[in-house]
PDB file of C-alpha atoms in Angstrom:
ATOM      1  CA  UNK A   1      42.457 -57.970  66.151  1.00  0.00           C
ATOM      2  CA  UNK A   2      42.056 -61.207  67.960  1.00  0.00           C
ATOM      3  CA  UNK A   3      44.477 -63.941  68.101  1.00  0.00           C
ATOM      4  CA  UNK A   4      44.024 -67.251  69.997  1.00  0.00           C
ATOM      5  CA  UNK A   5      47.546 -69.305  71.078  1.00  0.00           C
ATOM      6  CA  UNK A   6      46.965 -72.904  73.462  1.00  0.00           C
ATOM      7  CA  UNK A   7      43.736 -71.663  74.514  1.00  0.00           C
ATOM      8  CA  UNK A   8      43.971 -68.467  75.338  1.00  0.00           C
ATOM      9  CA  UNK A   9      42.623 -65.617  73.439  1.00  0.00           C
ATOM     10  CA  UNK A  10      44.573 -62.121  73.547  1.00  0.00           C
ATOM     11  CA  UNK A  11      43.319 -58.828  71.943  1.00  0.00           C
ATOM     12  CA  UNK A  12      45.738 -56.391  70.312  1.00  0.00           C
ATOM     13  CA  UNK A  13      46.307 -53.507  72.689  1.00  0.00           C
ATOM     14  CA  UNK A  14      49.086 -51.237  70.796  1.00  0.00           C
ATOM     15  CA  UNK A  15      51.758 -51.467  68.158  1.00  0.00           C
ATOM     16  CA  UNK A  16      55.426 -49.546  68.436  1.00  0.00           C
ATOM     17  CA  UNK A  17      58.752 -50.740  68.383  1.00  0.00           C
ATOM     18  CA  UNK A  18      61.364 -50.903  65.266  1.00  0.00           C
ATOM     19  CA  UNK A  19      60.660 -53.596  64.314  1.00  0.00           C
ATOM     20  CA  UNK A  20      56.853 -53.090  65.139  1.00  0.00           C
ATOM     21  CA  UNK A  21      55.110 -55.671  67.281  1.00  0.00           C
ATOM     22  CA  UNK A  22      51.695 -55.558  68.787  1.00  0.00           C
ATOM     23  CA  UNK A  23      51.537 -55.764  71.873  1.00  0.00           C
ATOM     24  CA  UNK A  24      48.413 -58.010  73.106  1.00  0.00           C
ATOM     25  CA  UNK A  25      46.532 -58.514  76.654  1.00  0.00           C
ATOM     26  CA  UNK A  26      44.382 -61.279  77.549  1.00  0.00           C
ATOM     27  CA  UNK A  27      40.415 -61.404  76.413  1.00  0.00           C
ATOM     28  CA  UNK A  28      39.845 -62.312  80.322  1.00  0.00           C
ATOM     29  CA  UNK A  29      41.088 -58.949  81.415  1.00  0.00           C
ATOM     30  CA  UNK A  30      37.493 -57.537  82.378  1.00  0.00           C
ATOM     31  CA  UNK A  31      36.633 -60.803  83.793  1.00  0.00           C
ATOM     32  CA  UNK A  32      38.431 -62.244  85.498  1.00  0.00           C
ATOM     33  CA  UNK A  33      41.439 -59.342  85.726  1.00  0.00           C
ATOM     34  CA  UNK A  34      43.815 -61.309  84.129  1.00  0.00           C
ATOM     35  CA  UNK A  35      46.844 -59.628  83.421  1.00  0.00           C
ATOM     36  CA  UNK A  36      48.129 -61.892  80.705  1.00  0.00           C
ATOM     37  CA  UNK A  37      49.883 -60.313  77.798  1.00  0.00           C
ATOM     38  CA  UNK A  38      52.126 -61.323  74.704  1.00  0.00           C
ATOM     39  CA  UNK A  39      53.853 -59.741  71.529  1.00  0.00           C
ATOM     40  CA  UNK A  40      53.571 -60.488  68.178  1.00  0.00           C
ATOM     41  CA  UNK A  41      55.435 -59.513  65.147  1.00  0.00           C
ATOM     42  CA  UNK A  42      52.971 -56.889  63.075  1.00  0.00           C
ATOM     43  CA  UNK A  43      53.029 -59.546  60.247  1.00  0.00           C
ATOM     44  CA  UNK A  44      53.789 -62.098  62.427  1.00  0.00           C
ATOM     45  CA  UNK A  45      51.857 -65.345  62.538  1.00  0.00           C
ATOM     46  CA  UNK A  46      50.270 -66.996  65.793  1.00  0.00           C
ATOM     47  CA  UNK A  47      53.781 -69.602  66.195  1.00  0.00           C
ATOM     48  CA  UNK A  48      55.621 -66.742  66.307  1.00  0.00           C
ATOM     49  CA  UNK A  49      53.420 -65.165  69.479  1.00  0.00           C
ATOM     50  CA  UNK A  50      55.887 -65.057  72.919  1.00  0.00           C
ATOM     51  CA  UNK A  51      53.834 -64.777  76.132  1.00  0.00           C
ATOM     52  CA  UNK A  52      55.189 -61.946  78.376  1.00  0.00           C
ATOM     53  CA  UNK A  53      53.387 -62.101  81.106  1.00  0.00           C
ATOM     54  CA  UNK A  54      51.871 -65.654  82.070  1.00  0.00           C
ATOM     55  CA  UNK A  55      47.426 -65.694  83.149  1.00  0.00           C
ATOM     56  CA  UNK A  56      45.767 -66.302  86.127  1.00  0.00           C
ATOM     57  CA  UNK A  57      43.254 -68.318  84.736  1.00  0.00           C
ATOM     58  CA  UNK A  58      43.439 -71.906  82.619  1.00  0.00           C
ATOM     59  CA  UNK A  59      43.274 -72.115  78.839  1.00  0.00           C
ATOM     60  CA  UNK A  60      39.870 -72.623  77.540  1.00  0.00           C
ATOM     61  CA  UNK A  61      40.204 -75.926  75.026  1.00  0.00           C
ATOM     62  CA  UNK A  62      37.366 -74.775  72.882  1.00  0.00           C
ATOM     63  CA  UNK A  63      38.206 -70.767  72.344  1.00  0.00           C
ATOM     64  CA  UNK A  64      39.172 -71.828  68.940  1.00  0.00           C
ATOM     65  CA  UNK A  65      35.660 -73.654  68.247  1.00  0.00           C
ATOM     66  CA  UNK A  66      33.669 -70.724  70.329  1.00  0.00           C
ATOM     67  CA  UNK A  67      35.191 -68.189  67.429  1.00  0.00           C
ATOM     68  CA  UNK A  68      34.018 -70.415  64.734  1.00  0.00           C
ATOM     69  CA  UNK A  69      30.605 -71.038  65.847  1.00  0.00           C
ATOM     70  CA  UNK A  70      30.577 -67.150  66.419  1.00  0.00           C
ATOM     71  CA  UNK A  71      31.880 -66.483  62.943  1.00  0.00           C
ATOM     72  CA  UNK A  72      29.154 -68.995  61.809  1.00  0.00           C
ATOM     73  CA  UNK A  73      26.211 -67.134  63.446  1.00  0.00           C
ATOM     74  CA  UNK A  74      27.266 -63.931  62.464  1.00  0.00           C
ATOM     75  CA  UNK A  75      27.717 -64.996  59.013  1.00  0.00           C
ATOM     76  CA  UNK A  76      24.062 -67.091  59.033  1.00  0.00           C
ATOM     77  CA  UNK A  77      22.188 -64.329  60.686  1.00  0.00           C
ATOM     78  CA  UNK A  78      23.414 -61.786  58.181  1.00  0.00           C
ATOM     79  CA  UNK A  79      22.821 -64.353  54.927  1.00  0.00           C
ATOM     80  CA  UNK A  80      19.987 -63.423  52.433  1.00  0.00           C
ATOM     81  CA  UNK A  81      18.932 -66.942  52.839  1.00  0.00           C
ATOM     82  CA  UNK A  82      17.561 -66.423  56.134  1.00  0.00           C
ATOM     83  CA  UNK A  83      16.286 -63.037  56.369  1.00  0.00           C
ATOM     84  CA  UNK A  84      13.031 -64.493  57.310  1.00  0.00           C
ATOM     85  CA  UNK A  85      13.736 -67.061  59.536  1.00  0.00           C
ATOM     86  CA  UNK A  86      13.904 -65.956  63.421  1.00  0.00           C
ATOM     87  CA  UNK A  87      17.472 -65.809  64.798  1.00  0.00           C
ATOM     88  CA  UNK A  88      15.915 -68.277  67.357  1.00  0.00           C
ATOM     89  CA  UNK A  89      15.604 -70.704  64.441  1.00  0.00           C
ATOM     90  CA  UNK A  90      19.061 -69.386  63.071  1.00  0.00           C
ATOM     91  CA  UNK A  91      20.544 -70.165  66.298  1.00  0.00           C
ATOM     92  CA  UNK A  92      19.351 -73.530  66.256  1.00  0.00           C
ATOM     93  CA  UNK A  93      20.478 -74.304  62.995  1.00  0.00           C
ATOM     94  CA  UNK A  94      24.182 -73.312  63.483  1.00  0.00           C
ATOM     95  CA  UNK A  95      24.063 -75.145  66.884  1.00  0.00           C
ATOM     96  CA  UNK A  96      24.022 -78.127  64.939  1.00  0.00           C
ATOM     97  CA  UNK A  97      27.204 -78.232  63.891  1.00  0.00           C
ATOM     98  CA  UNK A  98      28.448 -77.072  66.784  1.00  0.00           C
ATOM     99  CA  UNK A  99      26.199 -79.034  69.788  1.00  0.00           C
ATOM    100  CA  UNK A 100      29.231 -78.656  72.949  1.00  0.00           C
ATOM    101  CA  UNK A 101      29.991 -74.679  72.204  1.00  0.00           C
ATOM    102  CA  UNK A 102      25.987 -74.125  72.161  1.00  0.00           C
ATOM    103  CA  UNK A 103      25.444 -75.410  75.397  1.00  0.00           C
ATOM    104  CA  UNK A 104      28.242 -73.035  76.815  1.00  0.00           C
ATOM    105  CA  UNK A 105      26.924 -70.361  74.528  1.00  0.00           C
ATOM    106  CA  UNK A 106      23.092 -70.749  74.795  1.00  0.00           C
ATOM    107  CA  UNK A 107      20.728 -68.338  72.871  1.00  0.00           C
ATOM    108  CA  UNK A 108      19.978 -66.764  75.966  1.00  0.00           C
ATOM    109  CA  UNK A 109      23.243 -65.282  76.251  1.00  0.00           C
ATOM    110  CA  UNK A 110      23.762 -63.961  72.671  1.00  0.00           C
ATOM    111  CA  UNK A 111      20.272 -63.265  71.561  1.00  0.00           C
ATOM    112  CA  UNK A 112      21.517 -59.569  71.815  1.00  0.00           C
ATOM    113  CA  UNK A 113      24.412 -59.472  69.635  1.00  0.00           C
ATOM    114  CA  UNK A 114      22.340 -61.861  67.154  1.00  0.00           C
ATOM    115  CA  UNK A 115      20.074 -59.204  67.097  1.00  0.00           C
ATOM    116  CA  UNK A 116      22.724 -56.330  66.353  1.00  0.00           C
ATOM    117  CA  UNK A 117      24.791 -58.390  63.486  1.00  0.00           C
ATOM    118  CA  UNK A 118      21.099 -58.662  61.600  1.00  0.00           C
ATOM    119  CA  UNK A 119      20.693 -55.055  62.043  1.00  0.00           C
ATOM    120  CA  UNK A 120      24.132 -53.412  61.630  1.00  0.00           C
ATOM    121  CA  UNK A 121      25.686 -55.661  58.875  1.00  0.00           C
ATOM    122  CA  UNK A 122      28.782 -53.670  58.679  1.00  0.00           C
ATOM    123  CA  UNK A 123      29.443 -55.107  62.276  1.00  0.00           C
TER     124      UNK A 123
END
């Protein structure tokens, strides 16, 4: 599960405790070995997310437009309506509405998943 909170985007690492919380680390752990983590309430909603540990890194602005144009893709590339069209062409057409997060997310760079979201649809 992925939550994003001012910028920063945490993935859910475990959940224990009575009352259950998840515990969540920051997406920039591989990266950039930030140790950034927070809890959340198992039904809990994204205002009620407290930051435990703070990051080493700033808050990216657009992490909440990056997942949409990413849900977009996903959801173009997989879409009867284009099954013939190249995901180069699929790309472009998403990129539209979304012109700043394609240039930090050029086709280059996620050709590969494009490619894996058209062939495992379950993904």
């Amino acid at each position: 599960m992925k939550y994003i909170y001012h910028g920063f985007v945490y993935y859910n690492n475990n959940v224990h405790g009575n009352p259950p919380l998840r515990y969540l680390g920051c997406a920039e752990h591989k990266k950039n070995g930030c140790r950034g983590r927070a809890t959340i309430p198992v039904n809990g909603t994204v205002e009620q997310l407290k930051v435990t540990k703070p990051h080493n890194h700033p808050p990216d602005q657009m992490a909440e437009e990056k997942e949409s144009f990413l849900k977009e893709l996903k959801k173009a590339v997989r879409s009867d309506a284009m099954e013939g069209a190249t995901l180069k062409r699929v790309y472009e057409g998403v990129s539209e509405a979304f012109p700043t997060v394609a240039f930090e997310i050029p086709f280059k760079s996620i050709s590969s998943s494009l490619h894996r979201w058209r062939k495992n649809p379950w993904m």
